[in-house]
Short mmCIF file of C-alpha atoms in Angstrom, two decimals:
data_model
loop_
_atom_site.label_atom_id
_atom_site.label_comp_id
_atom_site.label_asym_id
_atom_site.label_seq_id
_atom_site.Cartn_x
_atom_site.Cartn_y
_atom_site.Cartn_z
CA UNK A 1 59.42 11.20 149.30
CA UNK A 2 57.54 13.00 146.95
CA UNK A 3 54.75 11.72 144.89
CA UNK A 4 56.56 11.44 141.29
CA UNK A 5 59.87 9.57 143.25
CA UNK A 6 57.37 7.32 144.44
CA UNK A 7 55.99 6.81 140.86
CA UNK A 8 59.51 6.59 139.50
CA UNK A 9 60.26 4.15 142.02
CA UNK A 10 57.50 1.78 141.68
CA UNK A 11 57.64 1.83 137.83
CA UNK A 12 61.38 0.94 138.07
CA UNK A 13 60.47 -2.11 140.20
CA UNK A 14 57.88 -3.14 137.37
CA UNK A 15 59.90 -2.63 134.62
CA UNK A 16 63.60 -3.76 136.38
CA UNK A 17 61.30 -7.21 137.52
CA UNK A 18 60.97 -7.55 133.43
CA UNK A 19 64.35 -7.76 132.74
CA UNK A 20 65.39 -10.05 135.82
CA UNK A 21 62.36 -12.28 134.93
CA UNK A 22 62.79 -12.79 131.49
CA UNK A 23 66.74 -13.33 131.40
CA UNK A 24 66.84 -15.90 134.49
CA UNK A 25 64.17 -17.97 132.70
CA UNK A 26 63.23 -18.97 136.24
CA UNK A 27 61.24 -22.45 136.60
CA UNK A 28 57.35 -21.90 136.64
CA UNK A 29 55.46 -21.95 139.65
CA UNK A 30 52.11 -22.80 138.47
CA UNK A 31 51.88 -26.72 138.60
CA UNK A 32 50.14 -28.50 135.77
CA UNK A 33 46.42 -30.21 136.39
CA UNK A 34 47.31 -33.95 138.72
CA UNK A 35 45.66 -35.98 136.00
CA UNK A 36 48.35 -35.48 133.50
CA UNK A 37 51.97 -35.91 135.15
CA UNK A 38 54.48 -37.37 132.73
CA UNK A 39 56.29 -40.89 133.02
CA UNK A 40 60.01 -40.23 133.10
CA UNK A 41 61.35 -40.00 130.13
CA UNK A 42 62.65 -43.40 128.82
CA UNK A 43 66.31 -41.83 127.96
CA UNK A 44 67.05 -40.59 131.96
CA UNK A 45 65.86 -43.86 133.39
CA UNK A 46 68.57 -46.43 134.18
CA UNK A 47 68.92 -50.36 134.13
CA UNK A 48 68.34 -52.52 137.39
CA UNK A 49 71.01 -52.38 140.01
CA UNK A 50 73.62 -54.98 140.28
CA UNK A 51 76.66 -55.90 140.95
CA UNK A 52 79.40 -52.92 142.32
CA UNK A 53 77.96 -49.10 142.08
CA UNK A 54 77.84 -47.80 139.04
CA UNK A 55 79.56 -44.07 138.10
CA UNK A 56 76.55 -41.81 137.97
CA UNK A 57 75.87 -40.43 134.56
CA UNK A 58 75.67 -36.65 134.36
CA UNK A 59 73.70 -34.65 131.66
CA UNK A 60 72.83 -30.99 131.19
CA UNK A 61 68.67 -30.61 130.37
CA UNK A 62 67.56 -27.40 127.86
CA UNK A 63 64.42 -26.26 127.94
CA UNK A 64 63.15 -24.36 124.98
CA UNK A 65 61.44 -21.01 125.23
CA UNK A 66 57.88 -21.22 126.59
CA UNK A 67 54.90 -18.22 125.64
CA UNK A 68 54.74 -16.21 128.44
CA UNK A 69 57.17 -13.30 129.14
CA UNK A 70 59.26 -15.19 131.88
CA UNK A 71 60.02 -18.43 129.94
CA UNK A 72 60.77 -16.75 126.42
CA UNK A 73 64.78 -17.08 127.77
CA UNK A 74 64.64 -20.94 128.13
CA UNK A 75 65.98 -23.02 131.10
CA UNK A 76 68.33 -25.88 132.22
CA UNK A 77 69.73 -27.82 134.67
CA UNK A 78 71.81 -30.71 135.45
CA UNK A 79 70.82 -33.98 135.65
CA UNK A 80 72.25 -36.77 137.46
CA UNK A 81 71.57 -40.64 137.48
CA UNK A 82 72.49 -42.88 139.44
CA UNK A 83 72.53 -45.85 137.60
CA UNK A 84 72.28 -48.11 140.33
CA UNK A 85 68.91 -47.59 141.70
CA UNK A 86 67.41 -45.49 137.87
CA UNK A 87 66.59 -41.83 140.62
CA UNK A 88 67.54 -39.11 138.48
CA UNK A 89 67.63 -35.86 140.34
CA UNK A 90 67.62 -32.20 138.39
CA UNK A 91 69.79 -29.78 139.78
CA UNK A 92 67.91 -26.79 139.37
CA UNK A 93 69.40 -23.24 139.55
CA UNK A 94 65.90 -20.85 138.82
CA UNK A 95 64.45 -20.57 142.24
CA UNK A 96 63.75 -17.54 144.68
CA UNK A 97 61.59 -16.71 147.53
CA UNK A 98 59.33 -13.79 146.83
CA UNK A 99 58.00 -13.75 149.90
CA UNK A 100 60.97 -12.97 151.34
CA UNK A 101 60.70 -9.53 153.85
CA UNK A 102 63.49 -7.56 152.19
CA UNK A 103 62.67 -9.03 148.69
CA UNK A 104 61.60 -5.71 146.96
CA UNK A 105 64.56 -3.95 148.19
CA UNK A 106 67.39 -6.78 147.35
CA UNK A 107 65.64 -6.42 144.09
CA UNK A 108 65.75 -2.59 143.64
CA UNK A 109 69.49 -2.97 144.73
CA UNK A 110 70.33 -5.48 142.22
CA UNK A 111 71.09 -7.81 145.30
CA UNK A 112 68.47 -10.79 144.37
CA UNK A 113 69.17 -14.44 146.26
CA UNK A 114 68.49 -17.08 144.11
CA UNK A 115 69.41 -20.43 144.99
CA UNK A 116 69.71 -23.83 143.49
CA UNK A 117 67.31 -27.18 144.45
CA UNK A 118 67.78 -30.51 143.94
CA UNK A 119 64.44 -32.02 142.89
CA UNK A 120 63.16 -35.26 141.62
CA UNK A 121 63.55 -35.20 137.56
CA UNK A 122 60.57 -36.34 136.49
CA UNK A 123 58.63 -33.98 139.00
CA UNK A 124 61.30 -30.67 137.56
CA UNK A 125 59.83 -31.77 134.30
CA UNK A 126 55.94 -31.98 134.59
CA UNK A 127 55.10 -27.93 134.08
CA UNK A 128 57.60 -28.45 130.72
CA UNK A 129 55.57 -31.06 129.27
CA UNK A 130 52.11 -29.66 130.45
CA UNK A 131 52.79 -26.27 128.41
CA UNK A 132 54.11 -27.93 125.30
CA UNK A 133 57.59 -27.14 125.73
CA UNK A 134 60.90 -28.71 124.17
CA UNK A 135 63.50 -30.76 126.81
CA UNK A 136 66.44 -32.24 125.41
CA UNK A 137 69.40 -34.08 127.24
CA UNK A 138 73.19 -33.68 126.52
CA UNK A 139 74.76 -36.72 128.39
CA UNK A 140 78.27 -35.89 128.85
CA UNK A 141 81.17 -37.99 128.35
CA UNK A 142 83.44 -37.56 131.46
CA UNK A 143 85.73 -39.61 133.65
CA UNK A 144 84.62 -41.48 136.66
CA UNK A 145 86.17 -39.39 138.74
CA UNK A 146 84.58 -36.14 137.02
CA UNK A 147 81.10 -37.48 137.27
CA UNK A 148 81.54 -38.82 140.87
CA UNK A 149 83.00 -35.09 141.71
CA UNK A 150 80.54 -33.40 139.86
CA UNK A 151 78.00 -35.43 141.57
CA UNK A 152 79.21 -34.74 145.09
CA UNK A 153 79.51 -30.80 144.19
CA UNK A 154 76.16 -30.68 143.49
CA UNK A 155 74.65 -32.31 146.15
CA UNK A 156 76.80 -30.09 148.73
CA UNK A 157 75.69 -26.95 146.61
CA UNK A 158 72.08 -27.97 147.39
CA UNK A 159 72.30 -27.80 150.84
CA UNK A 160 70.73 -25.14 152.42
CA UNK A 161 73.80 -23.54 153.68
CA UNK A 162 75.29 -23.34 150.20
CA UNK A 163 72.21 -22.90 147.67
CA UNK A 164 71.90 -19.25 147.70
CA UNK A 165 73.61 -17.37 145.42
CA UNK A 166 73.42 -13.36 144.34
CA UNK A 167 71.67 -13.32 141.30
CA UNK A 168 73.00 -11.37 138.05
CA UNK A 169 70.87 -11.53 135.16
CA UNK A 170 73.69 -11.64 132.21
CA UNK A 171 76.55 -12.89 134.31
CA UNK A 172 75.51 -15.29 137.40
CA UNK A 173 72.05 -17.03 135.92
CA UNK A 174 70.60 -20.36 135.60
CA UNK A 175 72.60 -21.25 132.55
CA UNK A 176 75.83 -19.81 133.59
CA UNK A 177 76.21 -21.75 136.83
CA UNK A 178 75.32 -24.95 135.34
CA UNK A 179 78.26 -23.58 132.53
CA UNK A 180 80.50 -22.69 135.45
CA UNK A 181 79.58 -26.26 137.11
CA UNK A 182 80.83 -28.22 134.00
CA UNK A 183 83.80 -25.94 133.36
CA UNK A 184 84.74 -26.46 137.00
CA UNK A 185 84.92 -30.47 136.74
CA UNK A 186 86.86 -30.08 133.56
CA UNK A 187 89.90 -27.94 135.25
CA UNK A 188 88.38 -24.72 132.88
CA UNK A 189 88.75 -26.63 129.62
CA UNK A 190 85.32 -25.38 128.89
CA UNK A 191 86.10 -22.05 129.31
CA UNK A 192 89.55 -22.04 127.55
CA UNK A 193 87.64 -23.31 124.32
CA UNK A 194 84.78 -21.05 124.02
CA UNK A 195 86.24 -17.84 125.35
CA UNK A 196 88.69 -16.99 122.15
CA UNK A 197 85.71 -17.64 120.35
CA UNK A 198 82.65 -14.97 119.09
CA UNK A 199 79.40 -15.59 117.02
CA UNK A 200 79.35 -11.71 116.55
CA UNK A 201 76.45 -11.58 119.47
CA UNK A 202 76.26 -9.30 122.09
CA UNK A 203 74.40 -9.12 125.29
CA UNK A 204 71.60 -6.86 123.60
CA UNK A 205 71.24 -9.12 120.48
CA UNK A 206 70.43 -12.02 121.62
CA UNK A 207 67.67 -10.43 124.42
CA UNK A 208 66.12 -9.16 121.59
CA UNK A 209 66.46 -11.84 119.78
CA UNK A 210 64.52 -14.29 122.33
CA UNK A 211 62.39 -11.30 123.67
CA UNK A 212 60.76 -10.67 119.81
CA UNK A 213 57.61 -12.28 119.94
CA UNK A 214 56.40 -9.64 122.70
CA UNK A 215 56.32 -6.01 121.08
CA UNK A 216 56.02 -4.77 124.62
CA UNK A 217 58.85 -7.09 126.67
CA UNK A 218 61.16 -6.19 123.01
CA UNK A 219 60.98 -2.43 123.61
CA UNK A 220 61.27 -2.59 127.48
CA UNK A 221 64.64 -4.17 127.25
CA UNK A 222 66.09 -2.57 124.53
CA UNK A 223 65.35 1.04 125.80
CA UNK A 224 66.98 0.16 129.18
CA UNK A 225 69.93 -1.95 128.67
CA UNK A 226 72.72 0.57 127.94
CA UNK A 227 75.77 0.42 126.10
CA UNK A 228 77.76 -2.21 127.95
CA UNK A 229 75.02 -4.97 126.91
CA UNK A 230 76.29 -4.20 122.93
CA UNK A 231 79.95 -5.28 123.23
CA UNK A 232 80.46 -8.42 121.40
CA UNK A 233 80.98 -11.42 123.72
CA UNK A 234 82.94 -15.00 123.46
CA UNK A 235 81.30 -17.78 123.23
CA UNK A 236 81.89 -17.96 127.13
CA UNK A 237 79.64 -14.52 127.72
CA UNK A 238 76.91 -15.74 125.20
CA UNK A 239 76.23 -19.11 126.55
CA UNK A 240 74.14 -16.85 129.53
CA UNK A 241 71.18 -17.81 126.97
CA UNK A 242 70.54 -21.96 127.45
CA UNK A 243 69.90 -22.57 123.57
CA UNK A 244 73.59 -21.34 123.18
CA UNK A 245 75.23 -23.34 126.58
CA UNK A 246 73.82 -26.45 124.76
CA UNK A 247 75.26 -25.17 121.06
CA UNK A 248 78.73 -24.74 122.46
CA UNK A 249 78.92 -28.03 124.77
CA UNK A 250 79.07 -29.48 121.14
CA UNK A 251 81.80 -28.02 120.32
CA UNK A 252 83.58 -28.86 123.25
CA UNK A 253 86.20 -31.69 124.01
CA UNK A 254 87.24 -33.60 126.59
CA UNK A 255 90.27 -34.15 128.36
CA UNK A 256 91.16 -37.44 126.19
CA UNK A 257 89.74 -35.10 122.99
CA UNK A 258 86.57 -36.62 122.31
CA UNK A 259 83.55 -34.87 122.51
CA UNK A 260 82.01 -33.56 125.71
CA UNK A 261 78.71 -34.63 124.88
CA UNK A 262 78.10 -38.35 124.53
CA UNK A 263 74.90 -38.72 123.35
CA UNK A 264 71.83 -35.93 122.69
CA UNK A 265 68.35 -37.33 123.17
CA UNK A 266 64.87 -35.62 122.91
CA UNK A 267 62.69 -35.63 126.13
CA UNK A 268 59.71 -33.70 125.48
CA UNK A 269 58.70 -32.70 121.98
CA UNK A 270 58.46 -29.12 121.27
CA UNK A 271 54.91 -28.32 120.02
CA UNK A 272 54.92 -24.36 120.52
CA UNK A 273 56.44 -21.64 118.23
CA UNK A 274 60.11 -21.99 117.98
CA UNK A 275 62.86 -20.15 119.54
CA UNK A 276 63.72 -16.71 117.23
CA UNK A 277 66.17 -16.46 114.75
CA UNK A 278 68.61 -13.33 114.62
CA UNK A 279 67.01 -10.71 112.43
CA UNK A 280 68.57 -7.85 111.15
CA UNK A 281 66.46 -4.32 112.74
CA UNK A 282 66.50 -1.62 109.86
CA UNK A 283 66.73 1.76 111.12
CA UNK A 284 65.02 3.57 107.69
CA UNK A 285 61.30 2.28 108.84
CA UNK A 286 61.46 4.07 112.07
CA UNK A 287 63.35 7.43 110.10
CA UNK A 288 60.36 7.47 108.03
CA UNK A 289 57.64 7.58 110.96
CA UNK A 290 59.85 10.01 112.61
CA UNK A 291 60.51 12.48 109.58
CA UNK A 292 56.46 12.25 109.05
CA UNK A 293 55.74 12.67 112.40
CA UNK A 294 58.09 15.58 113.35
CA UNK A 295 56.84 17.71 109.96
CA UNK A 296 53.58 16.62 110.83
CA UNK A 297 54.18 18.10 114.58
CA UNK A 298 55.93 21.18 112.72
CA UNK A 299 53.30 21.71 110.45
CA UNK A 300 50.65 22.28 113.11
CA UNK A 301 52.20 24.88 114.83
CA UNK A 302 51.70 27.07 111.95
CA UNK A 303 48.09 26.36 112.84
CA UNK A 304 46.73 25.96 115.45
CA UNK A 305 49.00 25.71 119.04
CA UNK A 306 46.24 24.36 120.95
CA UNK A 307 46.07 20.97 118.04
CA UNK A 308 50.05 20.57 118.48
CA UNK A 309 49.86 20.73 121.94
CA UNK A 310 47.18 18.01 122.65
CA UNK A 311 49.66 15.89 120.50
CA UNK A 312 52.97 16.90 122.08
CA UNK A 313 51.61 16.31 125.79
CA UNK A 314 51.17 12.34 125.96
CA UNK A 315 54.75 12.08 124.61
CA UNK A 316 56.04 14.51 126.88
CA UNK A 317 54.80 12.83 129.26
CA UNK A 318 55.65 8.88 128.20
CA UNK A 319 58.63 10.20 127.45
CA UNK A 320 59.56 11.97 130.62
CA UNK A 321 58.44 9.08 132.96
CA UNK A 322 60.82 6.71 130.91
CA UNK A 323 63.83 9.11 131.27
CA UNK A 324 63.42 9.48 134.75
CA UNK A 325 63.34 5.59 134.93
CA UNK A 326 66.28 5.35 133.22
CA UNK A 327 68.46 7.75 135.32
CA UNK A 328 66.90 6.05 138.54
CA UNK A 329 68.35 2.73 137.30
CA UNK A 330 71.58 4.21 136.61
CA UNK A 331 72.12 6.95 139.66
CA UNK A 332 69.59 4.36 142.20
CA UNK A 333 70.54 1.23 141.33
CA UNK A 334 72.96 -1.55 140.93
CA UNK A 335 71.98 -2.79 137.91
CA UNK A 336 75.14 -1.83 135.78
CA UNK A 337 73.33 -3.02 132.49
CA UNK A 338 71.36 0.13 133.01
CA UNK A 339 73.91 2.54 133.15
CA UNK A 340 75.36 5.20 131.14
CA UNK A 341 72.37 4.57 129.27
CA UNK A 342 72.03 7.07 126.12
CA UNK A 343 68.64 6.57 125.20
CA UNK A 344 68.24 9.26 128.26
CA UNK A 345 68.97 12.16 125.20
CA UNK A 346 65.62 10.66 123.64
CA UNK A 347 63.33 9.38 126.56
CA UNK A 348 64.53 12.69 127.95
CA UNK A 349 62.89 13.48 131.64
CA UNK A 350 63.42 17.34 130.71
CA UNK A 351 60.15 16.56 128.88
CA UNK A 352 58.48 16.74 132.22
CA UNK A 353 59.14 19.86 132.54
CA UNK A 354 57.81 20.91 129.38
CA UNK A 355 54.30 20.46 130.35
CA UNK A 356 53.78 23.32 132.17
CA UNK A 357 54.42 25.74 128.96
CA UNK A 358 51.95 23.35 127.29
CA UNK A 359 49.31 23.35 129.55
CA UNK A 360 49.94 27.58 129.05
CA UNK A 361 49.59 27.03 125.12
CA UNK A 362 46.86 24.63 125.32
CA UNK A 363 44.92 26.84 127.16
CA UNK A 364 45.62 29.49 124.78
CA UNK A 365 48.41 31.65 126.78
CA UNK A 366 51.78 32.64 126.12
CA UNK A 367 54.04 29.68 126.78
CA UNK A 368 57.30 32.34 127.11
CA UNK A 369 61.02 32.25 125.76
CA UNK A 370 62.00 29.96 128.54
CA UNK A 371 59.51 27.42 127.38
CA UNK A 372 60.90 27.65 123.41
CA UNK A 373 64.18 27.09 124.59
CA UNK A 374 63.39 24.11 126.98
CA UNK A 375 61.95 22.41 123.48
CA UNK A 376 65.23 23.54 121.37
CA UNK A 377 67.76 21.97 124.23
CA UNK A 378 65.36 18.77 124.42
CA UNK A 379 66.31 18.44 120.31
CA UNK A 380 69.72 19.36 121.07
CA UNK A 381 70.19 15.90 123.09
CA UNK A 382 68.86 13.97 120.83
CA UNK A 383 71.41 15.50 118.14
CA UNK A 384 73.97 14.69 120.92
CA UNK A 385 72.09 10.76 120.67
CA UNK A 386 73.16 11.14 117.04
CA UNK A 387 76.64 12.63 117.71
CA UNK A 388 77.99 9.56 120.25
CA UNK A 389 76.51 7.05 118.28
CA UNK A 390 79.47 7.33 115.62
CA UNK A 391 81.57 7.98 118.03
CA UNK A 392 84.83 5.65 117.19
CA UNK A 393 84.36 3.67 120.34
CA UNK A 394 81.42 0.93 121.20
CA UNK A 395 78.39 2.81 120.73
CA UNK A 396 74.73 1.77 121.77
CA UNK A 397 72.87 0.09 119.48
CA UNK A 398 69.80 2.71 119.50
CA UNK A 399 69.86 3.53 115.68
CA UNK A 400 66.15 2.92 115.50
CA UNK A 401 65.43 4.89 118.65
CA UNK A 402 67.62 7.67 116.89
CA UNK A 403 65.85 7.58 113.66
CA UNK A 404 62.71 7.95 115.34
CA UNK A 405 62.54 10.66 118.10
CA UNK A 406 65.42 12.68 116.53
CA UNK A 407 62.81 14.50 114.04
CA UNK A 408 60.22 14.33 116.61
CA UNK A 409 61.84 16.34 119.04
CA UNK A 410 63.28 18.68 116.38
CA UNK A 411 59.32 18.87 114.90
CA UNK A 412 58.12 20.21 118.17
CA UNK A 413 60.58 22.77 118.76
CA UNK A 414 59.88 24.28 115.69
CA UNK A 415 56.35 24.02 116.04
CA UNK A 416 56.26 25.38 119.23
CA UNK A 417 58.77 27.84 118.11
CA UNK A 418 56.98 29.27 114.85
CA UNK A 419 53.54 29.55 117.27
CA UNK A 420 55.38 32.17 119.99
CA UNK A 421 56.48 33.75 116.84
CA UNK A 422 52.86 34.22 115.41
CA UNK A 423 51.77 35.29 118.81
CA UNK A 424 54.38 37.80 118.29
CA UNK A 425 53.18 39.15 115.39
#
């Protein structure tokens, strides 16, 4: 293996652990100080026992975002009390094994094992409450027979023969099993009511959505989810994001038509920032940096080749190590979300090449015709970037991306381009 496949590879595992971090919204691991557990929350604990058992009482718990990069997604679980003896036990779907041997490569392959843990509640809870985060309960309102089902499905999922699960970051996550465990015990009523529905949202919107507070974790996922993360989804697809699970179980009914959720009770106050509201990105900002920047670029080859190549070599390179990140997660990889990605005609990895002509021109040498035309067809892509995007079919939501590197790359071919031709003369 050479030494930049080794590079690629290791920076794909970096930046591919990002995305499967962030949009599992996996439990933390770090347990808060002993001196400060919580009491259980006064609405999950239950009256005495007596009398005949009691039909436990199942709830679904949301977690609002936290502040660091893997919580910014929320969390949930189920909940279930049993009212005869006030345990409440969270059914947790977040949890993996790092230290598993053939962890790095099930995650390279897009083949992660997460599984699901049944846990004491008020235990599940304590890292929540120690970093200031938001719980709320949604009791549901279902038969005896649903909750007793639901109950027993649960507690044979936790086993350890039946916990793991393979892992899919927009499709098989924390908050969609917990979806898929409700819409189960209601025959797929839950799914039949949210899937003809659509907020408009799609897969990309609402990771950028959560994902805005951190500039760096924001640009990381937008450059490498590709085009099939920008379809708009149901209701259904969206509900992959906990806040919007919890949104549509209130709009759901049960089989006698009343309302799937019973009651709604606070937990844990939220005393952090609050999740992010859908923003509208304009495109013109980044056209403006662009258009400056690529005259800018253009400008300076009139001058001085050495000056416009000490500026064109750090992008060439940033650039170039992204591309070639982004075709390893499409031609390498299993994660689909990466695929057919067309921010590779802007984070192009043909700008690798191009540092060997400007190592020649910043060292004050002929950089050659071959060179020229290397920066011309690296412009031409990102014209093609331009070209699918109004295609008539679901294009990728890189406007911004567009706007921004388009004049860029066209700058620096003419720069380059107008310094062989005064070398000429």
């Amino acid at each position: 293996m050479t030494s930049l496949s080794r590079f690629v590879r290791l920076h794909a595992l970096a930046v591919l652990l990002l995305i499967q971090s962030v949009a599992h919204a996996a439990p933390d691991a770090a347990p808060p100080p002993a001196s400060t557990p919580p009491a259980p929350p006064a609405a999950v604990q239950a009256p005495a026992a007596s009398g005949e058992p009691k039909t436990p009482r199942i709830g679904m718990v949301t977690m609002q975002p936290g502040q660091e990069f893997w919580s910014r997604f929320g969390h949930d679980a189920l909940i279930v009390l049993d009212q005869d003896t006030g345990r409440a036990t969270s059914y947790n779907f977040g949890y993996f094994d790092p230290s598993e041997p053939d962890f790095v490569q099930r995650f390279i392959r897009n083949d992660m094992r997460y599984r699901l843990l049944a846990v004491p509640f008020d235990q599940d809870m304590a890292q929540y409450g120690y970093e200031g985060r938001g719980v709320s309960v949604q009791w549901l309102d279902l038969t005896p027979v649903q909750a007793r089902q639901l109950a027993e499905a649960l507690r044979v999922n936790a086993l350890p023969e039946n916990a793991y699960y393979r892992y899919q970051y927009f499709d098989d996550n924390c908050a969609t099993r917990v979806r898929d465990a409700i819409d189960r015990t209601l025959g797929g009523a839950l799914r039949r009511q949210t899937e003809g529905r659509s907020h408009g949202n799609t897969l990309r919107s609402e990771a950028m959505r959560l994902s805005k507070p951190d500039l760096w974790m924001w640009a990381s996922l937008d450059i490498l989810i590709g085009p099939e993360g920008d379809k708009p989804v149901p209701v259904w697809a969206e509900s992959y994001v906990p806040s919007r699970l919890a949104a549509a179980l209130r709009e759901v009914k049960n089989d006698q038509g009343r309302p799937l959720v019973q009651a709604e009770r606070e937990l844990l106050p939220h005393r952090i920032s609050p999740e992010p509201e859908a923003a509208p990105l304009p495109w013109w900002p980044w056209a403006l940096a662009g258009l400056a920047l690529g005259a800018a670029l253009a400008w300076i080859g009139d001058r001085s080749p050495r000056v416009l190549a000490i500026a064109a070599l750090p992008l060439w390179g940033l650039l170039g190590l992204i591309g070639a990140l982004l075709a390893y997660t499409w031609f390498g990889t299993g994660h689909t979300y990466g695929w057919e990605n067309r921010n590779l005609l802007l984070f192009n990895p043909l700008c690798l090449l191009l540092w060997f002509g400007g190592f020649r021109a910043l060292r004050g040498r002929e950089t050659g015709p071959v060179f020229v035309w290397l920066t011309r067809l690296v412009a031409l892509c990102a014209v093609a970037a331009l070209f699918l995007y109004w295609l008539p079919v679901y294009p990728q939501r890189n406007a911004h991306w567009i706007a921004l590197w388009l004049p860029i790359h066209v700058g620096l071919w003419f720069g380059f381009r107008k310094a062989a031709r005064l070398r000429l003369a």
